[in-house]
Amino acid sequence: SQTIHQWPATLVQPVGSPLSLECTVEGTSNPNLYWYRQAAGRGLQLLFYSVGIGQISSEVPQNLSASRPQDRQFILSSKKLLLSDSGFYLCAWRLGERVQETQYFGPGTRLLVL
Amino acid sequence: QKEVEQNSGPLSVPEGAIASLNCTYSDRGSQSFFWYRQYSGKSPELIMSIYSNGDKEDGRFTAQLNKASQYVSLLIRDSQPSDSATYLCAVRTGNDMRFGAGTRLTVKP
């Protein structure tokens, strides 16, 4: 069965510090991978998605970036965090774009920028 | 702009009652529809998926889809306190998946 991991689970960072969040998927190959952010009491905002190694699409221009160095690894980064970057970061995976394909979420990373 | 709209709630129902959650979407080309449940502080977990018009039942949950009206709903029968959570509606067209802001459901014992 497929499993998705995210770490760290919780992170407190000062404004202006760098960020690196990691997501890995087990039990599947060539998944589509997604990074979402959920601000407190808000909906899910798609940040980046990737359909393959080295392929990144950005949905929202901001100070975040994403990379996919391996098939089942997706990394979210920032060089300098802003207060507005606080939120719940969720990685998700899906096998493809067929109608019946379902999207699954990892456990999430809660980030607080002070 | 492709939109997915949900009533934010909170929706409060007594234990044992039927909870009805509603969602509308703007993209007529949408093909896949999902309901996720999100407990406070946790990530969303999939409850139901539906792809064709009509009803789909899974245990106490029934998803209903009406593509002509661009409307999808989730019914929870015999609601339990453990059903108290935020329910997210998601609509997908190809690789584009959009989420509603969620409806908070409280089931009172």
Coordinates of C-alpha atoms in Angstrom, one line a residue:
Chain A
S1 CA 0.0 0.0 0.0
Q2 CA 1.0 3.6 -0.6
T3 CA 2.3 5.8 2.3
I4 CA 3.2 9.5 2.3
H5 CA 5.5 11.0 4.8
Q6 CA 6.2 14.6 5.7
W7 CA 8.7 16.1 8.0
P8 CA 9.1 17.9 10.2
A9 CA 5.7 17.7 11.8
T10 CA 6.0 21.0 13.4
L11 CA 8.4 23.9 12.9
V12 CA 8.9 27.3 14.5
Q13 CA 11.1 29.6 12.5
P14 CA 12.1 33.3 12.8
V15 CA 11.3 35.7 10.0
G16 CA 14.0 35.8 7.4
S17 CA 15.2 32.3 8.0
P18 CA 15.4 29.6 5.4
L19 CA 12.9 26.7 5.1
S20 CA 13.0 23.2 3.8
L21 CA 10.1 20.8 4.1
E22 CA 10.3 17.3 2.7
C23 CA 7.7 14.9 1.4
T24 CA 8.3 11.3 0.3
V25 CA 5.9 8.7 -1.1
E26 CA 6.3 5.0 -0.7
G27 CA 4.6 2.1 -2.6
T28 CA 4.1 3.8 -5.9
S29 CA 6.0 5.0 -8.9
N30 CA 5.8 8.3 -10.9
P31 CA 3.1 9.9 -8.9
N32 CA 1.9 13.5 -9.4
L33 CA 3.0 15.4 -6.3
Y34 CA 1.4 18.5 -4.9
W35 CA 2.2 21.1 -2.2
Y36 CA -0.7 22.9 -0.5
R37 CA -0.9 25.5 2.2
Q38 CA -3.8 25.9 4.5
A39 CA -3.9 29.1 6.6
A40 CA -5.7 29.0 9.9
G41 CA -9.4 28.6 9.3
R42 CA -9.0 28.8 5.5
G43 CA -9.2 26.5 2.5
L44 CA -6.4 24.7 0.7
Q45 CA -4.2 26.8 -1.6
L46 CA -2.2 24.9 -4.2
L47 CA 1.4 26.1 -4.3
F48 CA 3.2 23.7 -6.6
Y49 CA 2.7 20.5 -8.5
S50 CA 5.0 18.1 -10.2
V51 CA 4.3 15.4 -12.8
G52 CA 7.9 14.1 -12.9
I53 CA 11.5 14.5 -11.7
G54 CA 12.7 18.0 -12.2
Q55 CA 9.2 19.2 -13.5
I56 CA 7.7 21.9 -11.3
S57 CA 4.6 24.0 -11.9
S58 CA 4.0 27.0 -9.7
E59 CA 0.5 28.2 -9.0
V60 CA 1.1 31.2 -6.8
P61 CA 4.1 33.6 -7.2
Q62 CA 5.7 34.1 -3.9
N63 CA 9.0 33.5 -2.0
L64 CA 8.6 29.7 -2.0
S65 CA 10.1 27.2 -4.4
A66 CA 9.8 23.5 -4.9
S67 CA 12.0 20.8 -6.3
R68 CA 11.6 17.1 -7.1
P69 CA 15.1 15.6 -7.1
Q70 CA 13.8 12.0 -7.1
D71 CA 10.7 10.3 -8.3
R72 CA 9.0 10.0 -4.9
Q73 CA 10.6 13.1 -3.2
F74 CA 9.1 16.6 -3.2
I75 CA 10.8 19.5 -1.4
L76 CA 9.4 22.9 -0.5
S77 CA 11.9 25.6 0.2
S78 CA 12.3 29.3 1.0
K79 CA 15.4 31.4 1.3
K80 CA 13.7 34.0 3.6
L81 CA 10.5 33.3 5.5
L82 CA 7.8 35.9 5.9
L83 CA 5.2 36.1 8.7
S84 CA 2.5 35.3 6.0
D85 CA 4.2 32.0 5.3
S86 CA 2.8 30.6 8.6
G87 CA 0.3 27.8 8.0
F88 CA -0.3 24.1 7.6
Y89 CA 1.7 22.7 4.6
L90 CA 0.3 19.6 3.0
C91 CA 1.9 17.3 0.5
A92 CA -0.4 15.2 -1.7
W93 CA 0.0 12.6 -4.3
R94 CA -2.1 11.2 -7.2
L95 CA -1.2 8.6 -9.8
G96 CA -2.4 10.5 -12.8
E97 CA -5.2 12.4 -14.4
R98 CA -7.8 9.7 -15.1
V99 CA -11.2 10.6 -13.9
Q100 CA -11.1 7.9 -11.2
E101 CA -7.7 8.8 -9.8
T102 CA -7.9 9.9 -6.2
Q103 CA -5.7 12.4 -4.4
Y104 CA -4.2 11.5 -0.9
F105 CA -2.7 13.8 1.6
G106 CA 0.3 13.4 3.9
P107 CA 0.1 14.2 7.6
G108 CA 1.2 17.8 7.1
T109 CA 3.8 20.2 8.6
R110 CA 2.6 23.0 10.8
L111 CA 4.8 26.1 10.3
L112 CA 4.8 29.1 12.6
V113 CA 6.9 32.1 11.5
L114 CA 7.7 34.5 14.3
Chain B
Q1 CA -12.0 31.7 -12.1
K2 CA -13.0 28.2 -11.3
E3 CA -14.8 28.2 -7.9
V4 CA -16.0 25.6 -5.4
E5 CA -18.4 27.0 -2.9
Q6 CA -19.5 25.6 0.4
N7 CA -21.4 27.0 3.4
S8 CA -18.8 27.5 6.1
G9 CA -21.2 26.6 8.8
P10 CA -21.0 25.7 11.5
L11 CA -23.6 23.1 10.9
S12 CA -24.9 21.5 14.1
V13 CA -27.0 18.4 14.2
P14 CA -28.0 16.1 17.1
E15 CA -26.6 12.6 17.4
G16 CA -28.5 10.1 15.2
A17 CA -29.7 12.8 12.8
I18 CA -28.9 13.2 9.1
A19 CA -26.3 15.8 8.3
S20 CA -26.5 17.3 4.8
L21 CA -23.5 19.1 3.3
N22 CA -23.7 21.0 0.1
C23 CA -21.2 22.1 -2.6
T24 CA -21.5 24.0 -5.9
Y25 CA -18.9 24.4 -8.5
S26 CA -18.5 26.7 -11.5
D27 CA -16.5 24.6 -14.0
R28 CA -18.9 22.6 -16.2
G29 CA -16.1 20.5 -17.5
S30 CA -15.4 19.0 -14.1
Q31 CA -15.3 15.3 -14.1
S32 CA -14.3 14.0 -10.6
F33 CA -15.8 15.0 -7.3
F34 CA -14.6 14.2 -3.8
W35 CA -15.5 14.7 -0.2
Y36 CA -12.7 14.9 2.4
R37 CA -13.0 15.0 6.2
Q38 CA -10.5 17.0 8.2
Y39 CA -10.3 16.8 11.9
S40 CA -8.8 19.8 13.7
G41 CA -5.1 19.9 13.4
K42 CA -5.0 16.9 11.0
S43 CA -4.7 16.5 7.2
P44 CA -7.7 15.8 5.0
E45 CA -8.8 12.2 4.6
L46 CA -10.9 11.0 1.7
I47 CA -14.4 9.9 2.5
M48 CA -16.2 9.6 -0.9
S49 CA -15.6 10.0 -4.6
I50 CA -18.2 10.3 -7.3
Y51 CA -17.9 10.6 -11.0
S52 CA -21.4 10.2 -12.5
N53 CA -24.8 11.7 -11.8
G54 CA -26.9 10.2 -9.1
D55 CA -26.2 8.8 -5.7
K56 CA -23.3 6.7 -4.3
E57 CA -23.6 5.1 -1.0
D58 CA -20.8 3.9 1.3
G59 CA -21.9 2.9 4.8
R60 CA -23.5 5.9 6.5
F61 CA -22.3 8.2 3.8
T62 CA -24.1 9.0 0.5
A63 CA -22.7 11.3 -2.1
Q64 CA -25.0 12.9 -4.6
L65 CA -24.0 14.5 -7.9
N66 CA -26.0 16.6 -10.3
K67 CA -23.8 17.9 -13.1
A68 CA -26.6 19.9 -14.8
S69 CA -27.1 21.9 -11.6
Q70 CA -23.3 21.8 -10.8
Y71 CA -24.1 20.6 -7.4
V72 CA -22.6 17.8 -5.2
S73 CA -23.7 16.9 -1.7
L74 CA -22.8 14.6 1.1
L75 CA -25.3 13.0 3.5
I76 CA -24.3 11.5 6.7
R77 CA -26.9 9.2 8.3
D78 CA -27.0 8.4 12.0
S79 CA -24.5 11.1 12.7
Q80 CA -22.1 10.4 15.5
P81 CA -20.0 12.8 17.7
S82 CA -17.0 11.4 15.9
D83 CA -18.3 12.8 12.7
S84 CA -17.6 16.3 14.0
A85 CA -15.0 17.8 11.7
T86 CA -14.6 20.1 8.7
Y87 CA -15.8 18.6 5.4
L88 CA -14.0 19.7 2.2
C89 CA -15.5 19.4 -1.2
A90 CA -13.1 18.9 -4.1
V91 CA -13.7 19.2 -7.8
R92 CA -11.2 18.1 -10.4
T93 CA -10.8 18.7 -14.2
G94 CA -7.8 16.9 -15.6
N95 CA -4.9 17.9 -13.4
D96 CA -6.7 20.9 -11.9
M97 CA -8.2 20.1 -8.5
R98 CA -10.0 22.8 -6.6
F99 CA -11.2 22.7 -3.0
G100 CA -14.0 24.5 -1.2
A101 CA -13.2 26.3 2.1
G102 CA -15.0 23.5 4.0
T103 CA -18.1 23.2 6.2
R104 CA -17.6 22.7 9.9
L105 CA -20.0 20.0 11.3
T106 CA -20.7 19.5 14.9
V107 CA -22.7 16.5 16.1
K108 CA -24.1 17.0 19.6
P109 CA -24.6 14.0 21.9

